[in-house]
Amino acid sequence: MTKVQSNPTPGASLNQATTILKAAGDELRGQILRILQHDAFGVLELCRIFGLRQPAMSHHLKILSQAGLVTSRREGTCIFYRRAYARDDGLDTLRQQIFAQLDTCAIPDEAAAGMTAVHEERAENSQAFFRNNVDNFREQQDLIASYSLYGDTVVDLIDSLNLPTSGTALEVGPGEGELLLELAKRFKRVSALDNSAEMLARAKTACEAKSIGGIKFLLDDICKPATKIRADLVTMNMVLHHLARPADTLKVVHNLLNEGGVLIITDLCQHDQDWAHDACGDLWLGFCPEELEHWANSAGFTVGNSQFLAQRNGFRIQVRQFMRSGSV
Ligand SMILES: C[S@@+](CC[C@H](N)C(=O)[O-])C[C@H]1O[C@@H](n2cnc3c(N)ncnc32)[C@H](O)[C@@H]1O
């Protein structure tokens, strides 16, 4: 646990400290902070989880926000809340101690059940989109960011890693198999994992058409894989923004990587084009780079090479490398 500073910190006022303590000193607000440990939730999702009406929930969120304990981000018409990251106002030790203490407490059963229901609904929405849109997949991808925009950058990054060719590469959400072709040239064992049977079949057909053999196709959910998988490289291109629990999934991936393994994530930077929710089935409107780094660090990764590609169609693509650095 973080050590309490005994000397007054410049910039920290007793008044601000009291605001934080008052905000956290309420059972419901404590529970809200507790469940925001690894995830962001929309106001309506929080209302469902805690069985509260929106005005009451908004009131509590406002108090937490004024105390700098949560921050918000707009996703289309919905506002999502997450825990505030470290800030340099002399009061961060207090906030981090509150978070650390809350994290030792069990989440109440009803809230845990509500959270599971929200995650399941997010996952079902994401899966339904790919089930129903497999035939327009390419057009939908091209609306935002086609593989050709970032594929070469990802391949160059993989080559720069000098991973052993005897290793195993796992691509999550392989789309039409463009990257699988490159992985098959570089790794002895390649697996492709997708939770949509339709999308997986599409990747398989694309690989067969290009006469790429030896790839294992796994129908599974990367958020809670039933298959026992080990890999030296995991690639997730334009997948994270479709996941119900992106932060927790980084932990899952960390645990399936071998020592010295690497995760490469290609995704959108945070954007405000909310038509992507309906047109492309995106659950999240991209991720701010710091948010991704925070999740990766919490999952036990160290941050490696980062590339930010030029903005196209109003979207900026980030290609990120995260290295497995011990177990969490
Ligand atoms: C937008 S496509 C990305 C395709 C490809 N990587 C590309 O860059 O063109 C996202 C893929 O991730 C898959 N996906 C979404 N959620 C998943 C999950 N929880 N587990 C495994 N695959 C998932 C979808 O079924 C879909 O095939």
Short mmCIF file of C-alpha atoms and ligand atoms in Angstrom, two decimals:
data_model
loop_
_atom_site.label_atom_id
_atom_site.label_comp_id
_atom_site.label_asym_id
_atom_site.label_seq_id
_atom_site.Cartn_x
_atom_site.Cartn_y
_atom_site.Cartn_z
CA MET A 1 0.00 0.00 0.00
CA THR A 2 1.16 3.57 -0.69
CA LYS A 3 2.85 5.32 2.23
CA VAL A 4 0.98 8.34 3.64
CA GLN A 5 3.01 11.54 3.36
CA SER A 6 3.63 13.08 6.75
CA ASN A 7 4.55 16.54 5.43
CA PRO A 8 1.91 18.76 3.88
CA THR A 9 1.98 18.47 0.09
CA PRO A 10 2.13 21.77 -1.77
CA GLY A 11 -1.16 22.35 -3.54
CA ALA A 12 -3.20 19.99 -1.37
CA SER A 13 -5.80 21.76 0.71
CA LEU A 14 -7.69 20.39 3.65
CA ASN A 15 -10.86 21.46 1.92
CA GLN A 16 -10.12 19.31 -1.15
CA ALA A 17 -9.13 16.36 1.00
CA THR A 18 -12.43 16.63 2.87
CA THR A 19 -14.33 16.74 -0.43
CA ILE A 20 -12.70 13.45 -1.43
CA LEU A 21 -13.37 11.81 1.92
CA LYS A 22 -17.01 12.93 1.91
CA ALA A 23 -17.48 11.67 -1.64
CA ALA A 24 -16.06 8.26 -0.78
CA GLY A 25 -17.76 8.17 2.63
CA ASP A 26 -21.05 6.86 1.32
CA GLU A 27 -21.77 3.17 0.93
CA LEU A 28 -23.30 3.38 -2.53
CA ARG A 29 -20.58 5.65 -3.87
CA GLY A 30 -18.01 3.27 -2.42
CA GLN A 31 -19.68 0.45 -4.30
CA ILE A 32 -19.70 2.48 -7.52
CA LEU A 33 -15.96 3.13 -7.15
CA ARG A 34 -15.41 -0.54 -6.38
CA ILE A 35 -17.01 -1.78 -9.60
CA LEU A 36 -15.18 0.83 -11.65
CA GLN A 37 -11.90 -0.91 -10.77
CA HIS A 38 -11.39 -2.41 -14.23
CA ASP A 39 -14.18 -1.10 -16.36
CA ALA A 40 -16.06 1.96 -17.51
CA PHE A 41 -19.83 1.93 -17.22
CA GLY A 42 -22.46 4.14 -18.78
CA VAL A 43 -24.89 5.97 -16.52
CA LEU A 44 -27.75 3.71 -17.57
CA GLU A 45 -25.64 0.62 -17.02
CA LEU A 46 -24.84 1.85 -13.50
CA CYS A 47 -28.57 2.47 -12.89
CA ARG A 48 -29.24 -1.17 -13.84
CA ILE A 49 -26.40 -2.51 -11.72
CA PHE A 50 -27.52 -0.66 -8.60
CA GLY A 51 -31.26 -0.53 -9.27
CA LEU A 52 -31.28 3.27 -9.10
CA ARG A 53 -33.09 5.89 -11.15
CA GLN A 54 -31.01 8.10 -13.41
CA PRO A 55 -31.32 11.41 -11.48
CA ALA A 56 -30.15 9.70 -8.28
CA MET A 57 -27.24 7.99 -10.05
CA SER A 58 -26.23 11.24 -11.78
CA HIS A 59 -26.23 12.99 -8.41
CA HIS A 60 -23.78 10.44 -6.96
CA LEU A 61 -21.58 10.53 -10.06
CA LYS A 62 -21.42 14.31 -9.88
CA ILE A 63 -20.13 14.14 -6.31
CA LEU A 64 -17.51 11.54 -7.25
CA SER A 65 -16.50 13.57 -10.27
CA GLN A 66 -16.13 16.81 -8.28
CA ALA A 67 -13.83 14.96 -5.88
CA GLY A 68 -11.69 13.82 -8.82
CA LEU A 69 -12.44 10.17 -8.04
CA VAL A 70 -14.02 9.44 -11.44
CA THR A 71 -13.77 10.90 -14.90
CA SER A 72 -16.27 10.66 -17.70
CA ARG A 73 -16.20 10.33 -21.42
CA ARG A 74 -19.00 10.76 -23.89
CA GLU A 75 -19.74 7.82 -26.21
CA GLY A 76 -22.41 9.15 -28.57
CA THR A 77 -25.46 9.92 -26.46
CA CYS A 78 -24.17 8.09 -23.43
CA ILE A 79 -21.68 9.21 -20.78
CA PHE A 80 -19.31 6.56 -19.46
CA TYR A 81 -17.57 6.79 -16.09
CA ARG A 82 -14.34 5.26 -14.94
CA ARG A 83 -11.97 5.79 -12.05
CA ALA A 84 -9.78 8.84 -12.42
CA TYR A 85 -6.16 8.13 -13.16
CA ALA A 86 -3.37 9.69 -11.17
CA ARG A 87 -3.37 13.48 -11.20
CA ASP A 88 -0.80 15.87 -9.92
CA ASP A 89 -2.84 17.82 -7.37
CA GLY A 90 -1.16 16.59 -4.21
CA LEU A 91 -4.17 14.44 -3.29
CA ASP A 92 -3.53 11.40 -5.37
CA THR A 93 -2.13 9.36 -2.49
CA LEU A 94 -5.47 9.74 -0.75
CA ARG A 95 -7.43 8.69 -3.85
CA GLN A 96 -5.19 5.70 -4.50
CA GLN A 97 -5.51 4.59 -0.88
CA ILE A 98 -9.27 4.80 -1.09
CA PHE A 99 -9.23 2.71 -4.29
CA ALA A 100 -6.80 0.19 -2.80
CA GLN A 101 -8.92 -0.21 0.34
CA LEU A 102 -12.15 -0.59 -1.65
CA ASP A 103 -10.51 -3.23 -3.84
CA THR A 104 -10.05 -5.46 -0.80
CA CYS A 105 -13.85 -5.53 -0.38
CA ALA A 106 -16.11 -8.03 -2.10
CA ILE A 107 -18.57 -6.63 -4.62
CA PRO A 108 -22.10 -7.10 -3.22
CA ASP A 109 -23.91 -10.03 -4.88
CA GLU A 110 -26.63 -7.93 -6.48
CA ALA A 111 -24.16 -5.50 -8.01
CA ALA A 112 -22.00 -8.41 -9.22
CA ALA A 113 -25.04 -9.99 -10.87
CA GLY A 114 -25.95 -6.65 -12.45
CA MET A 115 -22.42 -6.24 -13.77
CA THR A 116 -22.46 -9.73 -15.28
CA ALA A 117 -25.79 -8.94 -16.97
CA VAL A 118 -24.36 -5.72 -18.44
CA HIS A 119 -21.26 -7.55 -19.73
CA GLU A 120 -23.40 -10.30 -21.23
CA GLU A 121 -25.60 -7.78 -22.97
CA ARG A 122 -22.58 -5.96 -24.40
CA ALA A 123 -21.10 -9.27 -25.60
CA GLU A 124 -24.40 -10.36 -27.15
CA ASN A 125 -24.75 -7.04 -29.02
CA SER A 126 -21.24 -7.43 -30.37
CA GLN A 127 -21.74 -11.05 -31.43
CA ALA A 128 -25.12 -10.32 -33.01
CA PHE A 129 -23.52 -7.65 -35.16
CA PHE A 130 -20.97 -10.03 -36.69
CA ARG A 131 -23.55 -12.82 -36.99
CA ASN A 132 -25.79 -10.54 -39.02
CA ASN A 133 -23.19 -8.65 -41.00
CA VAL A 134 -20.65 -11.23 -42.06
CA ASP A 135 -21.46 -10.64 -45.73
CA ASN A 136 -20.87 -6.87 -45.53
CA PHE A 137 -17.83 -7.23 -43.30
CA ARG A 138 -15.35 -5.72 -45.77
CA GLU A 139 -17.52 -2.68 -46.59
CA GLN A 140 -18.15 -2.05 -42.91
CA GLN A 141 -14.44 -2.27 -42.07
CA ASP A 142 -13.58 0.09 -44.90
CA LEU A 143 -15.92 2.73 -43.47
CA ILE A 144 -13.49 3.09 -40.59
CA ALA A 145 -10.08 1.55 -41.14
CA SER A 146 -9.28 -1.19 -43.59
CA TYR A 147 -6.46 -3.67 -43.03
CA SER A 148 -4.41 -2.06 -45.81
CA LEU A 149 -4.02 1.08 -43.66
CA TYR A 150 -2.24 -0.65 -40.80
CA GLY A 151 -1.29 -4.15 -41.99
CA ASP A 152 2.27 -3.23 -43.07
CA THR A 153 2.94 -1.40 -39.81
CA VAL A 154 1.85 -4.45 -37.82
CA VAL A 155 4.01 -6.78 -39.91
CA ASP A 156 7.05 -4.48 -39.55
CA LEU A 157 6.50 -4.39 -35.82
CA ILE A 158 6.30 -8.19 -35.65
CA ASP A 159 9.54 -8.47 -37.64
CA SER A 160 11.29 -6.03 -35.32
CA LEU A 161 10.51 -8.29 -32.33
CA ASN A 162 12.72 -11.16 -33.51
CA LEU A 163 10.46 -13.70 -31.85
CA PRO A 164 11.54 -17.32 -32.39
CA THR A 165 9.99 -18.85 -35.51
CA SER A 166 9.48 -22.02 -33.46
CA GLY A 167 6.91 -20.07 -31.41
CA THR A 168 3.13 -19.83 -31.56
CA ALA A 169 1.21 -16.85 -32.87
CA LEU A 170 -2.43 -16.29 -32.06
CA GLU A 171 -4.56 -13.86 -33.98
CA VAL A 172 -7.80 -12.83 -32.32
CA GLY A 173 -10.59 -11.78 -34.71
CA PRO A 174 -8.70 -12.60 -37.93
CA GLY A 175 -11.15 -10.97 -40.36
CA GLU A 176 -10.29 -12.13 -43.86
CA GLY A 177 -6.99 -13.69 -42.89
CA GLU A 178 -4.58 -11.12 -44.37
CA LEU A 179 -2.39 -11.12 -41.28
CA LEU A 180 -2.69 -14.90 -40.85
CA LEU A 181 -0.89 -15.23 -44.17
CA GLU A 182 2.03 -13.18 -42.79
CA LEU A 183 2.04 -14.99 -39.46
CA ALA A 184 2.13 -18.37 -41.21
CA LYS A 185 5.33 -17.28 -43.00
CA ARG A 186 6.97 -16.39 -39.69
CA PHE A 187 5.74 -18.86 -37.06
CA LYS A 188 5.67 -22.61 -36.87
CA ARG A 189 2.27 -22.66 -35.19
CA VAL A 190 -0.50 -20.19 -35.92
CA SER A 191 -3.99 -20.11 -34.42
CA ALA A 192 -6.92 -17.90 -35.24
CA LEU A 193 -9.59 -17.33 -32.60
CA ASP A 194 -12.98 -15.72 -33.06
CA ASN A 195 -16.25 -15.95 -31.14
CA SER A 196 -18.30 -15.65 -34.31
CA ALA A 197 -18.67 -18.92 -36.20
CA GLU A 198 -19.55 -16.94 -39.32
CA MET A 199 -16.47 -14.74 -39.13
CA LEU A 200 -14.21 -17.69 -38.35
CA ALA A 201 -15.58 -19.57 -41.35
CA ARG A 202 -14.88 -16.52 -43.48
CA ALA A 203 -11.25 -16.38 -42.31
CA LYS A 204 -10.87 -20.10 -42.92
CA THR A 205 -12.27 -19.86 -46.45
CA ALA A 206 -9.98 -16.90 -47.19
CA CYS A 207 -6.93 -18.88 -46.00
CA GLU A 208 -7.94 -21.93 -48.04
CA ALA A 209 -8.33 -19.73 -51.11
CA LYS A 210 -4.76 -18.54 -50.61
CA SER A 211 -3.59 -22.12 -49.95
CA ILE A 212 -2.43 -21.30 -46.42
CA GLY A 213 -2.54 -24.52 -44.44
CA GLY A 214 -1.72 -25.58 -40.90
CA ILE A 215 -3.65 -22.83 -39.14
CA LYS A 216 -5.81 -23.84 -36.18
CA PHE A 217 -9.21 -22.15 -36.17
CA LEU A 218 -10.69 -21.82 -32.70
CA LEU A 219 -14.28 -20.81 -32.05
CA ASP A 220 -13.91 -19.17 -28.67
CA ASP A 221 -14.33 -15.96 -26.71
CA ILE A 222 -11.09 -14.16 -25.91
CA CYS A 223 -12.73 -12.60 -22.83
CA LYS A 224 -13.10 -16.08 -21.25
CA PRO A 225 -11.48 -18.68 -23.49
CA ALA A 226 -12.56 -22.27 -22.95
CA THR A 227 -9.63 -23.54 -25.03
CA LYS A 228 -6.29 -23.94 -23.29
CA ILE A 229 -4.05 -21.68 -25.35
CA ARG A 230 -0.40 -20.66 -24.97
CA ALA A 231 1.21 -18.18 -27.36
CA ASP A 232 4.36 -16.14 -27.87
CA LEU A 233 2.61 -13.49 -29.91
CA VAL A 234 -1.03 -12.37 -29.73
CA THR A 235 -2.38 -9.90 -32.26
CA MET A 236 -5.69 -8.10 -31.90
CA ASN A 237 -6.43 -5.81 -34.81
CA MET A 238 -9.62 -3.78 -34.56
CA VAL A 239 -10.97 -6.23 -31.99
CA LEU A 240 -10.66 -4.46 -28.64
CA HIS A 241 -13.41 -1.95 -29.41
CA HIS A 242 -15.82 -4.88 -29.87
CA LEU A 243 -15.12 -6.44 -26.49
CA ALA A 244 -17.50 -6.28 -23.54
CA ARG A 245 -14.63 -6.06 -21.04
CA PRO A 246 -11.52 -4.71 -22.78
CA ALA A 247 -9.45 -4.05 -19.64
CA ASP A 248 -10.10 -7.48 -18.12
CA THR A 249 -9.38 -9.14 -21.43
CA LEU A 250 -5.84 -7.75 -21.39
CA LYS A 251 -5.34 -9.77 -18.20
CA VAL A 252 -6.64 -12.89 -19.92
CA VAL A 253 -4.23 -12.35 -22.80
CA HIS A 254 -1.35 -11.68 -20.40
CA ASN A 255 -1.99 -15.01 -18.75
CA LEU A 256 -2.00 -16.98 -21.98
CA LEU A 257 1.26 -15.49 -23.23
CA ASN A 258 4.49 -17.37 -22.62
CA GLU A 259 7.32 -15.64 -20.79
CA GLY A 260 8.79 -13.00 -23.11
CA GLY A 261 5.60 -12.98 -25.14
CA VAL A 262 4.20 -9.92 -26.86
CA LEU A 263 0.71 -8.55 -27.44
CA ILE A 264 0.13 -6.26 -30.41
CA ILE A 265 -3.05 -4.22 -30.40
CA THR A 266 -4.17 -2.16 -33.34
CA ASP A 267 -7.17 -0.04 -32.59
CA LEU A 268 -8.69 3.36 -33.01
CA CYS A 269 -7.77 6.30 -30.86
CA GLN A 270 -10.71 7.78 -29.05
CA HIS A 271 -13.14 9.41 -31.50
CA ASP A 272 -16.61 10.89 -31.46
CA GLN A 273 -18.19 9.33 -34.54
CA ASP A 274 -20.99 7.52 -32.79
CA TRP A 275 -22.53 6.21 -36.03
CA ALA A 276 -19.82 3.53 -35.70
CA HIS A 277 -21.88 1.92 -32.90
CA ASP A 278 -24.69 0.98 -35.27
CA ALA A 279 -22.93 0.87 -38.64
CA CYS A 280 -19.89 -1.14 -37.50
CA GLY A 281 -21.02 -2.76 -34.25
CA ASP A 282 -18.38 -0.90 -32.23
CA LEU A 283 -19.03 -1.08 -28.48
CA TRP A 284 -16.37 1.55 -27.78
CA LEU A 285 -15.47 4.64 -29.77
CA GLY A 286 -11.75 3.92 -29.70
CA PHE A 287 -9.44 4.26 -26.72
CA CYS A 288 -7.26 7.06 -25.56
CA PRO A 289 -3.63 5.84 -25.58
CA GLU A 290 -3.14 6.53 -21.86
CA GLU A 291 -6.21 4.47 -21.03
CA LEU A 292 -4.85 1.52 -23.00
CA GLU A 293 -1.47 1.86 -21.30
CA HIS A 294 -3.08 2.00 -17.88
CA TRP A 295 -5.04 -1.21 -18.58
CA ALA A 296 -1.96 -2.90 -20.00
CA ASN A 297 0.16 -1.95 -16.98
CA SER A 298 -2.56 -3.16 -14.61
CA ALA A 299 -2.64 -6.46 -16.51
CA GLY A 300 1.11 -6.86 -15.97
CA PHE A 301 2.41 -5.68 -19.36
CA THR A 302 5.15 -3.19 -20.00
CA VAL A 303 4.54 -0.79 -22.82
CA GLY A 304 6.76 -1.16 -25.87
CA ASN A 305 6.75 0.42 -29.28
CA SER A 306 3.81 2.69 -30.16
CA GLN A 307 2.92 3.99 -33.56
CA PHE A 308 0.19 6.48 -34.31
CA LEU A 309 -0.80 6.49 -37.95
CA ALA A 310 -1.96 9.55 -39.83
CA GLN A 311 -5.62 10.43 -39.44
CA ARG A 312 -7.92 9.01 -42.16
CA ASN A 313 -11.72 9.40 -42.42
CA GLY A 314 -11.56 11.19 -39.06
CA PHE A 315 -10.03 8.11 -37.38
CA ARG A 316 -6.56 7.80 -35.99
CA ILE A 317 -5.09 4.33 -35.64
CA GLN A 318 -2.75 3.27 -32.85
CA VAL A 319 -0.50 0.22 -33.20
CA ARG A 320 0.73 -0.77 -29.74
CA GLN A 321 3.19 -3.30 -28.43
CA PHE A 322 2.85 -4.68 -24.89
CA MET A 323 5.35 -7.08 -23.38
CA ARG A 324 4.55 -9.75 -20.84
CA SER A 325 6.51 -8.99 -17.73
CA GLY A 326 5.78 -11.60 -15.09
CA SER A 327 2.46 -12.87 -13.82
CA VAL A 328 -0.24 -10.85 -12.08
C1 LIG B 1 -13.66 -5.69 -36.86
S1 LIG B 1 -13.25 -7.37 -36.92
C2 LIG B 1 -11.48 -7.30 -37.11
C3 LIG B 1 -11.00 -8.05 -38.32
C4 LIG B 1 -9.53 -8.03 -38.62
N1 LIG B 1 -8.69 -8.23 -37.47
C5 LIG B 1 -9.15 -6.77 -39.34
O1 LIG B 1 -8.33 -6.02 -38.80
O2 LIG B 1 -9.64 -6.51 -40.43
C6 LIG B 1 -13.44 -7.87 -35.26
C7 LIG B 1 -13.45 -9.38 -35.08
O3 LIG B 1 -13.32 -9.68 -33.69
C8 LIG B 1 -14.21 -10.73 -33.37
N2 LIG B 1 -14.54 -10.66 -31.95
C9 LIG B 1 -15.30 -9.73 -31.32
N3 LIG B 1 -15.40 -10.03 -30.02
C10 LIG B 1 -14.69 -11.15 -29.81
C11 LIG B 1 -14.43 -11.96 -28.67
N4 LIG B 1 -14.93 -11.65 -27.48
N5 LIG B 1 -13.66 -13.05 -28.80
C12 LIG B 1 -13.14 -13.38 -30.01
N6 LIG B 1 -13.37 -12.67 -31.15
C13 LIG B 1 -14.12 -11.57 -31.05
C14 LIG B 1 -15.41 -10.47 -34.27
O4 LIG B 1 -16.21 -11.62 -34.41
C15 LIG B 1 -14.73 -10.05 -35.54
O5 LIG B 1 -14.43 -11.16 -36.33
#
